[in-house]
XYZ file of C-alpha atoms in Angstrom:
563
model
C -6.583 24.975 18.642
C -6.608 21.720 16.745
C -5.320 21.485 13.404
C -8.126 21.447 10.243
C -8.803 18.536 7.910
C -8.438 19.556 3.922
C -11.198 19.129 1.888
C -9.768 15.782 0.491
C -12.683 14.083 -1.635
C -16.008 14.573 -3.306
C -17.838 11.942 -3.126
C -21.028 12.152 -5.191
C -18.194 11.746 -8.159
C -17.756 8.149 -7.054
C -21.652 7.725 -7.151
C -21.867 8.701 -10.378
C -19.618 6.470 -11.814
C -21.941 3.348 -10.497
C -25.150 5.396 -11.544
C -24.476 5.802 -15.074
C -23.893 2.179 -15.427
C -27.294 1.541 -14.222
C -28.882 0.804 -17.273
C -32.484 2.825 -18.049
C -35.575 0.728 -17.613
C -34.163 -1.836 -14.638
C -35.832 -2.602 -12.042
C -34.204 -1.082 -8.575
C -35.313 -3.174 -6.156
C -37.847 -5.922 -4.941
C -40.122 -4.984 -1.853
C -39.674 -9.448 -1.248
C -36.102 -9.707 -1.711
C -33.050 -8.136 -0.115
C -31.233 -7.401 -3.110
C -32.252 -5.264 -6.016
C -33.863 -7.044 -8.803
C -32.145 -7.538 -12.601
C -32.590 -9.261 -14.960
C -30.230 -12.809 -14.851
C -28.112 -12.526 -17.558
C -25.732 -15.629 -16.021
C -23.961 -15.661 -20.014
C -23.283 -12.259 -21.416
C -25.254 -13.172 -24.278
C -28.647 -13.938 -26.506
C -29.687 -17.066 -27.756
C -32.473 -19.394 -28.840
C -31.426 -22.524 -26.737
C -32.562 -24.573 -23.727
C -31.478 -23.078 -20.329
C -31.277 -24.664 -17.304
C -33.529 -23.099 -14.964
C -30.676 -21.578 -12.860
C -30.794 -19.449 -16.022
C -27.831 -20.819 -17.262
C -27.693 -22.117 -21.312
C -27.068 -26.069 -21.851
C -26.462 -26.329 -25.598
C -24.254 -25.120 -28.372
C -23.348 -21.229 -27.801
C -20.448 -21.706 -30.643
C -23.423 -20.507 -33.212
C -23.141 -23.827 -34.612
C -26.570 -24.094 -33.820
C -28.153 -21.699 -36.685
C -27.969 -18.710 -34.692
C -25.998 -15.966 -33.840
C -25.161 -15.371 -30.379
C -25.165 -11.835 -29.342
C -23.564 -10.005 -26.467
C -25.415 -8.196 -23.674
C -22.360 -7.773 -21.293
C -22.716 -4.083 -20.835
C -26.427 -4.425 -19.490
C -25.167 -7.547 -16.907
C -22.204 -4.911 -15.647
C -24.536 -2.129 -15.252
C -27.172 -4.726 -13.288
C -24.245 -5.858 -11.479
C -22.895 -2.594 -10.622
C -26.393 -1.434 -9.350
C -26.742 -4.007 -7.419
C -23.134 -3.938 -5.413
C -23.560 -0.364 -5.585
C -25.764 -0.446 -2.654
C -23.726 -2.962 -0.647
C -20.095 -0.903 -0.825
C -21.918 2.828 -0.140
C -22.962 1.555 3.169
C -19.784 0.285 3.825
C -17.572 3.457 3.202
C -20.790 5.511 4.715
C -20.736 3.758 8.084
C -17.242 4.526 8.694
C -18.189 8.054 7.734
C -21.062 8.168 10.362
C -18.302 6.157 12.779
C -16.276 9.125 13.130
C -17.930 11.190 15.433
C -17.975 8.019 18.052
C -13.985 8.341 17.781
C -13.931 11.013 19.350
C -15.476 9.628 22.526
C -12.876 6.767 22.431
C -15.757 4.695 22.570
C -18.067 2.665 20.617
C -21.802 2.884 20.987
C -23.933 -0.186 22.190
C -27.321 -1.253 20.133
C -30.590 -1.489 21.760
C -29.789 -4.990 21.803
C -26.510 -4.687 23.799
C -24.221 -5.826 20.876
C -21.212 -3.517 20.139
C -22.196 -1.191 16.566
C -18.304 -1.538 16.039
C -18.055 -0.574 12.469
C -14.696 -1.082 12.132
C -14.240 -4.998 12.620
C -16.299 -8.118 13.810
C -13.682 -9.830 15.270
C -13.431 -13.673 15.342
C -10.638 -16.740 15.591
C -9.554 -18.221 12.119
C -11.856 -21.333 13.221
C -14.784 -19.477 13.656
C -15.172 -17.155 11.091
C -14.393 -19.990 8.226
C -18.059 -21.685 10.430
C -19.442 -18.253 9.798
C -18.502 -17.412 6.241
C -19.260 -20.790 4.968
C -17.425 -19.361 1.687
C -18.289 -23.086 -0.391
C -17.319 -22.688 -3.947
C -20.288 -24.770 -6.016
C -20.436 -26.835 -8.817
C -22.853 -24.674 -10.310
C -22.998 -20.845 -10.384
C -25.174 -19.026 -7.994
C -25.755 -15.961 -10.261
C -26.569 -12.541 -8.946
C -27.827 -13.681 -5.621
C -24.543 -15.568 -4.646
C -22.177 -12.997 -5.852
C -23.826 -10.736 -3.437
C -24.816 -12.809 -0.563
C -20.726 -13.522 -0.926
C -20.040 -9.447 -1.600
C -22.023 -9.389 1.191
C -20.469 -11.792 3.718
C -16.715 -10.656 2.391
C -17.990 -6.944 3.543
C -19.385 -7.872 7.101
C -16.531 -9.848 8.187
C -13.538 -7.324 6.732
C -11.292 -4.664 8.429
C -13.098 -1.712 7.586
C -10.091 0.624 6.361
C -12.416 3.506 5.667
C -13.125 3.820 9.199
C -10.997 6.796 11.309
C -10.202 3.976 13.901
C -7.700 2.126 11.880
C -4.463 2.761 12.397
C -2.553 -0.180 12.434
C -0.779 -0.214 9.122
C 1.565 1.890 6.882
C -1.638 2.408 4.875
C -5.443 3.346 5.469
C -8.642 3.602 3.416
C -8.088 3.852 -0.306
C -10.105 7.081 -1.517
C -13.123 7.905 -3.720
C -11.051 8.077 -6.769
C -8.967 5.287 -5.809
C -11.796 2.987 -6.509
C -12.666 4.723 -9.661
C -9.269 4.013 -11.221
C -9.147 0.550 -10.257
C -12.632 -0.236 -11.412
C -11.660 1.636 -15.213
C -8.313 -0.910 -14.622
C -10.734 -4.217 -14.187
C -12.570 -2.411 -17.344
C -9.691 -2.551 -19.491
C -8.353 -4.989 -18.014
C -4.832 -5.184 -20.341
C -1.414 -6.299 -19.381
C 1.255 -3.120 -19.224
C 4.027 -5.492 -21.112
C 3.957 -4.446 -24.582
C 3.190 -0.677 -25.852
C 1.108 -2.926 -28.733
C -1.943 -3.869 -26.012
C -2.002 -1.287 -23.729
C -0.674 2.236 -25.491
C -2.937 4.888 -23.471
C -1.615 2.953 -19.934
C 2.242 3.225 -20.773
C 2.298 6.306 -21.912
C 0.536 7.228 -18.776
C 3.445 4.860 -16.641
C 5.836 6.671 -18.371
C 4.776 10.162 -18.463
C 3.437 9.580 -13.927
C 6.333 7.771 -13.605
C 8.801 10.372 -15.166
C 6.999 12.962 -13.357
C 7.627 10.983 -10.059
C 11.609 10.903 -10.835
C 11.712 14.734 -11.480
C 10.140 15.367 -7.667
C 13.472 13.050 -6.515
C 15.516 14.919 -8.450
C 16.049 12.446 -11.586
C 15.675 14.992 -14.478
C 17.818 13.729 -17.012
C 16.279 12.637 -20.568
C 15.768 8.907 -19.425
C 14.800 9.452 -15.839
C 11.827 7.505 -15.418
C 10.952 4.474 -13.473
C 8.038 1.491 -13.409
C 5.548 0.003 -11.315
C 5.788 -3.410 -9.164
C 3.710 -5.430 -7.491
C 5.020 -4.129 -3.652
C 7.430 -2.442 -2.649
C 9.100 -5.451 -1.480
C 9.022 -6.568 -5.544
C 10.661 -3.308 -6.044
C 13.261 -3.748 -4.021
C 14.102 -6.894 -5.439
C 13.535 -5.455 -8.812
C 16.457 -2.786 -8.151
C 18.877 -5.597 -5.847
C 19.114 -7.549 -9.701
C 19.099 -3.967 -11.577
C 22.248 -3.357 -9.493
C 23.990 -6.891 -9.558
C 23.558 -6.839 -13.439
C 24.696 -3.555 -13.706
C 28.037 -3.915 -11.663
C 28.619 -7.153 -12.398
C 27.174 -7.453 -15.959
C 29.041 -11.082 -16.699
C 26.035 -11.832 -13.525
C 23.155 -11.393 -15.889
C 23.733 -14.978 -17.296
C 26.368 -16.826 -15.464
C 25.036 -16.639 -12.011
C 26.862 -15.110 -8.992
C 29.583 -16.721 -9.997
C 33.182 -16.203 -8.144
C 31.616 -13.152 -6.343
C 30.585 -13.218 -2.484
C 28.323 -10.000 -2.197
C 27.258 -8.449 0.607
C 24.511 -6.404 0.909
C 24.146 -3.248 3.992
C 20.948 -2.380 5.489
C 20.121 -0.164 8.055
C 19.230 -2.045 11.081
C 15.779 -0.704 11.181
C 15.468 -1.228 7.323
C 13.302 -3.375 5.801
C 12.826 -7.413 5.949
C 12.595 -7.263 1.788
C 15.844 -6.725 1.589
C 17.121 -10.260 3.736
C 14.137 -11.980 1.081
C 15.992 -10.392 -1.876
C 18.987 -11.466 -1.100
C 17.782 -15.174 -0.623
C 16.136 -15.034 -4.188
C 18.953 -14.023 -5.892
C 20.940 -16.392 -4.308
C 23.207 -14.294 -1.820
C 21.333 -16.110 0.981
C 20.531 -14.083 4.204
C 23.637 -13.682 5.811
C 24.838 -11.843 2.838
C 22.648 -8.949 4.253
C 24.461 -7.015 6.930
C 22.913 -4.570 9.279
C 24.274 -1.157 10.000
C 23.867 0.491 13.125
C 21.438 3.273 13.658
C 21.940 6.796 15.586
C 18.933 7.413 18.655
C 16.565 8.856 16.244
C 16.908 5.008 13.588
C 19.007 6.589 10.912
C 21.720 5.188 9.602
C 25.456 5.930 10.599
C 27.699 6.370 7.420
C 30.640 6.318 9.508
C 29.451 2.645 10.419
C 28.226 1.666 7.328
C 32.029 2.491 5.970
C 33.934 0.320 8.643
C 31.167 -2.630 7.648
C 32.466 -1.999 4.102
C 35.970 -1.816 5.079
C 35.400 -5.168 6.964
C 33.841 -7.031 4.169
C 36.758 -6.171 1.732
C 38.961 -7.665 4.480
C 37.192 -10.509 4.386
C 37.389 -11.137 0.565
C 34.047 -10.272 0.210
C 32.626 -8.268 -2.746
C 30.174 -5.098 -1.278
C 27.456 -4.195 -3.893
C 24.634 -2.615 -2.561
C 23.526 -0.298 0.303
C 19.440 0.220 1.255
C 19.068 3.194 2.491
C 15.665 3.957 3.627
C 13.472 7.203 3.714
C 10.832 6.506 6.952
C 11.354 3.196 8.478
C 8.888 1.069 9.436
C 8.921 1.223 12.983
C 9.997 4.793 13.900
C 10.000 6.541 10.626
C 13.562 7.784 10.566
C 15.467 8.797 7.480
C 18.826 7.864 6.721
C 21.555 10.912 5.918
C 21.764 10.017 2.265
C 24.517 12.432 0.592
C 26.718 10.633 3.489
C 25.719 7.461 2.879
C 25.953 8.311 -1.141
C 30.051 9.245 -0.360
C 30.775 5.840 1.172
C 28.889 4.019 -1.874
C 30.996 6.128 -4.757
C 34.663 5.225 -2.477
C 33.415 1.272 -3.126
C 31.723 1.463 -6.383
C 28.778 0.351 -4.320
C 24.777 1.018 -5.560
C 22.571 3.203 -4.026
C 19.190 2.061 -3.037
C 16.272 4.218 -1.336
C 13.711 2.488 -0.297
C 11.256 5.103 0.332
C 8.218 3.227 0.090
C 7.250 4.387 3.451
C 8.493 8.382 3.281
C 9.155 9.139 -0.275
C 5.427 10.964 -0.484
C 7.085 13.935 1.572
C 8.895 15.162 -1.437
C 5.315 16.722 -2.368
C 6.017 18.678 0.898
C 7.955 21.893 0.852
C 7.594 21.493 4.423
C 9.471 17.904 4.789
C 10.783 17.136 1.563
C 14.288 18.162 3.155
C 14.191 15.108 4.679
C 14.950 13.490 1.448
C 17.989 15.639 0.809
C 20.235 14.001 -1.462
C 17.803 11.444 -2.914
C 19.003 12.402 -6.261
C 22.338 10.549 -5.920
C 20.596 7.722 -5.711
C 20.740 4.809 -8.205
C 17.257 3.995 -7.552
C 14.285 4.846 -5.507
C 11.256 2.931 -4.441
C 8.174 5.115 -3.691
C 4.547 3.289 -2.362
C 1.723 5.252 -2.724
C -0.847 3.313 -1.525
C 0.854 4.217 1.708
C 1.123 7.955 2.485
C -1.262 8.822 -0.258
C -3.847 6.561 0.290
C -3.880 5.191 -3.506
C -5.228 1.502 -3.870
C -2.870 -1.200 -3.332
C -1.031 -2.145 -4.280
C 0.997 0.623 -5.761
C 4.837 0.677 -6.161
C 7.061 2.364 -8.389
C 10.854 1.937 -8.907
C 11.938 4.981 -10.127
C 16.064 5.820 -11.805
C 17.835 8.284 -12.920
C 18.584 6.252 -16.534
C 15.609 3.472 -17.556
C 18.448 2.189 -20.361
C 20.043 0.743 -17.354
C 16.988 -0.776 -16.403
C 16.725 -2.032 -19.763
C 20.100 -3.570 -20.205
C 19.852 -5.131 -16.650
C 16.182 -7.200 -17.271
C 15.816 -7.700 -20.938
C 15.624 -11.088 -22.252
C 14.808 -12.448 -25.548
C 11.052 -13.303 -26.495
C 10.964 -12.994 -30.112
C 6.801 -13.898 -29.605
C 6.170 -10.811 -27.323
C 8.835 -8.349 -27.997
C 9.383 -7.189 -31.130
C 12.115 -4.618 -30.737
C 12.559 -0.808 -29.918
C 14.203 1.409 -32.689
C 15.004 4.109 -30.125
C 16.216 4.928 -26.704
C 12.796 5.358 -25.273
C 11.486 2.144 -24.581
C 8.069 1.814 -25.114
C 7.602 -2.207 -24.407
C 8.452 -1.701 -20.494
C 8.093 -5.464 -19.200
C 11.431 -5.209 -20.573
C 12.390 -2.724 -17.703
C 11.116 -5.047 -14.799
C 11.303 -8.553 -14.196
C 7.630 -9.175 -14.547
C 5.984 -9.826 -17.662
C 1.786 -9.304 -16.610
C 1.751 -6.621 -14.619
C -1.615 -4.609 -13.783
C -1.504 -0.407 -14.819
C -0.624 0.334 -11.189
C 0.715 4.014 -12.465
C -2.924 5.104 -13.720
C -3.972 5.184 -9.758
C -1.734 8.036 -9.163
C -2.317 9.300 -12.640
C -5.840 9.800 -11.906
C -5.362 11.215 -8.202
C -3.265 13.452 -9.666
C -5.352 14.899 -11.745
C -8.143 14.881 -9.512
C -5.823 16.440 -6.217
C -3.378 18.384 -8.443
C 0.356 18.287 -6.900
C -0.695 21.079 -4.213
C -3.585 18.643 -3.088
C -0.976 16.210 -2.311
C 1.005 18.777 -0.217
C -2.024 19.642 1.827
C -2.789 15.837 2.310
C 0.192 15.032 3.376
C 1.354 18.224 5.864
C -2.562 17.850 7.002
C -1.040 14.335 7.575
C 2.565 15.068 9.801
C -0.278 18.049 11.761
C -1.952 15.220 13.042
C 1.177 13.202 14.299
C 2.176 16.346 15.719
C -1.061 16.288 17.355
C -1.389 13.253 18.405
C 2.254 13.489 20.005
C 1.507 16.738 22.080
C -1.556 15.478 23.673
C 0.415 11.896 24.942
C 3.060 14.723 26.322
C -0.095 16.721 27.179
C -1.483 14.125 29.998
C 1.888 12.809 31.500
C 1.085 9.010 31.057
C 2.850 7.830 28.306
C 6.318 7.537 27.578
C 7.576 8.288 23.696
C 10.584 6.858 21.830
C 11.848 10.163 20.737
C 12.076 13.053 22.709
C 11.334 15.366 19.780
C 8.228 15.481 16.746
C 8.164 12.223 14.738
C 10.287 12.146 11.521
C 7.163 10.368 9.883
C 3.586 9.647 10.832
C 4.064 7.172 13.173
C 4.251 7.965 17.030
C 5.651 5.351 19.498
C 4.953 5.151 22.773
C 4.526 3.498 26.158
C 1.424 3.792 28.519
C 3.264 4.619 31.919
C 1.218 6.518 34.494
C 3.077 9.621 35.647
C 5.416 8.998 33.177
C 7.410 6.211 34.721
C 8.038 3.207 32.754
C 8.502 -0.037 34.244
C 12.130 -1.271 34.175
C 10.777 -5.020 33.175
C 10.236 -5.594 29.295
C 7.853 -8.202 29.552
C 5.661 -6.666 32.065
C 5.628 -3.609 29.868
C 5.139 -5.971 26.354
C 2.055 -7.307 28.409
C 0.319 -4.249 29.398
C 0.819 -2.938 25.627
C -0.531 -6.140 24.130
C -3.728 -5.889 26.082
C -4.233 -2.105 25.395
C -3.802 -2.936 21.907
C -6.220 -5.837 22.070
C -8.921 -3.655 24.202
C -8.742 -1.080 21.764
C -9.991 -2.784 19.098
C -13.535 -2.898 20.639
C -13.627 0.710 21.181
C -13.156 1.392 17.767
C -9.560 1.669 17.294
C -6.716 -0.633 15.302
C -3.531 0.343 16.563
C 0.257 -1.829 16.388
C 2.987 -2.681 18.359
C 6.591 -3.360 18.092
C 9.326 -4.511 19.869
C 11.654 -2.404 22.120
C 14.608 -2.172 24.570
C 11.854 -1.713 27.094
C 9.650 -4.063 25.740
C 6.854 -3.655 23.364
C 5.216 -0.452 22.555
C 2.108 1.082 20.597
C 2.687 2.567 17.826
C 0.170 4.812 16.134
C -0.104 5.215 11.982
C -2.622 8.449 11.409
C -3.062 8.949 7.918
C -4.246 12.056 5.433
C -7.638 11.023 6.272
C -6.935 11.525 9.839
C -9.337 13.897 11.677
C -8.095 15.570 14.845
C -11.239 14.218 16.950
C -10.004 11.055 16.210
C -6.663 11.115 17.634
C -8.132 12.916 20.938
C -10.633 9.316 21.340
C -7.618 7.186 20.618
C -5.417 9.033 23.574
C -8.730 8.831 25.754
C -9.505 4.987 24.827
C -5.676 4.130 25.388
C -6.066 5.491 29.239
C -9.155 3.559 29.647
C -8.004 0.796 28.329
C -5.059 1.329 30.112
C -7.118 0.924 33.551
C -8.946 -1.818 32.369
C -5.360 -3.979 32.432
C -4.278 -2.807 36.450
């Protein structure tokens, strides 16, 4: 018996939204032209002047002119709206409709013979620049170019919404998803200052305390803020840490000191670009050996540590990671937390990738220990499907934030008179930065907590699945000899389970699956091995179990189609 899907969404909420912007009294559509008809309001306001007859005015709008301009900018949205409305509900309805072909593993032909592959049209970098002809004009297009170019963006796109991708650490955004980023490009403020944008900090603050707790932060200044990645996160908490330890750092540079930064092996390639920006350079990153399942040895990591002190070196910071990219392991962090507190050494988790777990009673042990952490990066426009981006860096104590990235700009900051900082570009090392927070806000309230828990388990159900039935037929080969840790599943096509003992022969034959796949519907990755190259698979909370069944049937066809 396959596992069930959760009810995750309901959609006629998202139509809503675009239908009470629709304005009463516009016109629909036009029987003679593709696109609905408005009314082309090219300047957001009213005025008795000469207009080009692109609809566009030519003289004074300053009022200078004897009248008053006035503003119809809420009627162009809503015609706007209306109109794009009816491009994007195809879109994320086609990939609806797509779903039952993944379950054949196949994608069905038109009457013409061309592939209906809703997922991609796939063309060389050459070719689809011929096709786009994306031209940027001297003089606006109005409604009709904005969609013909909505339009053209659409067509040639990775549809994410569709079951078959699952290529990435991340998959279709959701129906609320879009709703909180299209009330973001509405307010369209800058989270640096409490003074411009009070409802969206409070709402950082309050999501992004709420986020520490569920780590185990839950001391009166746990908290944390958004970035623009999880890579800027990372950074964001490498400097936190350097000016922190090493406060003299914060203004004088690196100084005397020769840092070294550890990394799991299978960590992240942030951390190596971190290291370069603040000016350790990329050899100051050294990698730690992993166990068979990816984690992290402590016992390792502590002789690397010993080493560096040896060598005169000064060891400052340890990422520790919570599902790596590849495999999806977790890293034993109250071990690795021990070695860190012997050296005076900070503790990172990045746990961009696995961090959503702690939702989980199911796999939140995996995370045992996170709250001895120093700080914590979370992404969840990963695992929870929230627009990207998404990021937060969360801490047990933002007044170390604070201390670590504040600067003086007597023009923007005008001072806090308490503890709780209210102005949080003085947390981060950004200054604009977009209310990233409000897209988990909003989920939340929409999912609840317990939503998230049945997303996600729903989630690890159909890795589970998707691992039984590879064991199920006897042709593939996996990389661990157990369940997943995370929601990827690696593995080798090998008929009769025996893998070639030549890498490159093995790299080829998963390079072409992965290439055939794509027109039968399905986006999968691969990485590199001991063995050579492998697929590996990303399902999602969106993930139906009919999907995964196609993907293991395309994979052997495809598989045949490379003999």
């Amino acid at each position: 018996m396959t596992p069930s899907l959760p009810v995750l969404v309901s959609f006629p909420c998202f139509i809503l939204l675009f239908v009470v912007f629709i304005p009463e009294g516009l016109p629909r559509s036009c029987p003679s032209h593709p696109h609905p008809t408005i009314v082309h309001h090219h300047l957001p306001y009213t005025m008795t002047a000469v207009t080009a007859t692109n609809g566009h005015a030519t003289n004074r709008i300053n009022g200078t002119n004897g009248s008053d301009p006035r503003l119809h900018r809420a009627a162009e949205l809503g015609d706007l709206i209306s109109a794009v409305r009816q491009l994007i509900i195809p879109f994320v309805q086609a990939a609806d409709d797509a779903a039952v072909d993944r379950s054949t593993g196949n994608v069905p032909q038109h009457v013409t013979g061309r592939s209906q592959n809703v997922l991609v049209d796939t063309h060389k970098p050459a070719e689809l620049a011929a096709k786009l002809k994306f031209i940027l004009p001297e003089e606006g297009q109005g409604k009709d170019g904005l969609l013909d170019g909505i339009e053209k963006v659409l067509k040639y796109s990775v549809n994410t919404w569709d079951q078959g991708f699952l290529d990435k650490l991340y998959a279709s955004n959701t129906p609320v998803g879009v709703i909180s980023d299209l009330v973001l490009s509405i307010l369209n403020t800058n989270l640096h200052v409490y003074q411009v944008s009070p409802a969206l900090t409070v709402i950082e603050k309050t999501t992004a305390r709420a986020l520490a707790n569920r780590f185990g932060f839950t001391g009166p200044q746990a908290g944390g803020i958004t970035c623009q990645g999880g890579s800027s996160s990372n950074l964001t908490s490498l400097v936190v840490a350097r000016n922190t330890l090493y406060p003299e750092c914060k203004t004088a540079g690196n100084t005397k000191y020769d840092f070294v930064v550890f990394t799991s092996a299978h960590g992240h390639y942030s951390v190596e670009k971190s290291a370069m920006i603040c000016g350790f350079g990329g050899s100051s990153v050294w990698k730690v050996p992993v166990d068979d399942s990816g984690s992290m040895r402590a016992d390792k990591l502590r002789e690397l540590v010993v080493l560096a002190k040896e060598q005169g070196k000064t060891p400052l910071y340890v990422n520790s990671t919570a599902g790596t990219t590849v495999r999806g392991a977790f890293d034993p962090f109250e071990e690795i937390s021990s070695v860190c507190k012997e050296f005076g050494m900070w503790l990172h988790i990045d746990a961009s990738w696995g961090g959503p777990v702690v939702f989980s009673a199911q796999q939140r042990w995996k995370l045992k220990g996170s709250h001895l952490a120093d700080s914590l990066t979370v992404n969840p426009h990963k695992m929870m499907n929230a627009p990207t981006t998404c990021s937060f860096l969360l801490g047990p104590d933002m007044r170390i934030f604070n201390k670590a990235n504040s600067t003086t700009a007597g023009y923007l900051f005008h001072g806090n008179t308490d503890e709780d900082f209210w102005d949080l570009a003085d947390l981060t090392l950004q200054c604009g930065r977009r209310g990233d927070s409000l897209k988990v806000a909003l989920a939340w309230l929409y999912y609840g907590a317990n939503g998230f828990e049945r997303q996600i388990d729903h989630a690890f159900d159909m890795a589970s699945h998707l691992y039984k039935l590879v064991q199920k037929t006897g042709n593939f080969v996996t990389l661990s000899s157990d369940l997943p840790p995370c929601l990827q599943v690696c593995i080798y096509h090998a008929p009769g389970g025996i893998l070639s003992d030549d890498a490159a022969t093995n790299t080829a034959k998963t390079r072409m699956i992965v290439e055939k796949l794509v027109h039968r519907g399905f986006m999968v990755d691969y990485a590199p091995g001991e063995k050579g190259s492998f697929l590996r698979v990303v399902v999602n909370v969106q993930t139906l179990p009919s999907t995964v069944e196609g993907l293991v049937q395309a994979i052997e066809e495809a598989a045949k189609e490379t003999t």
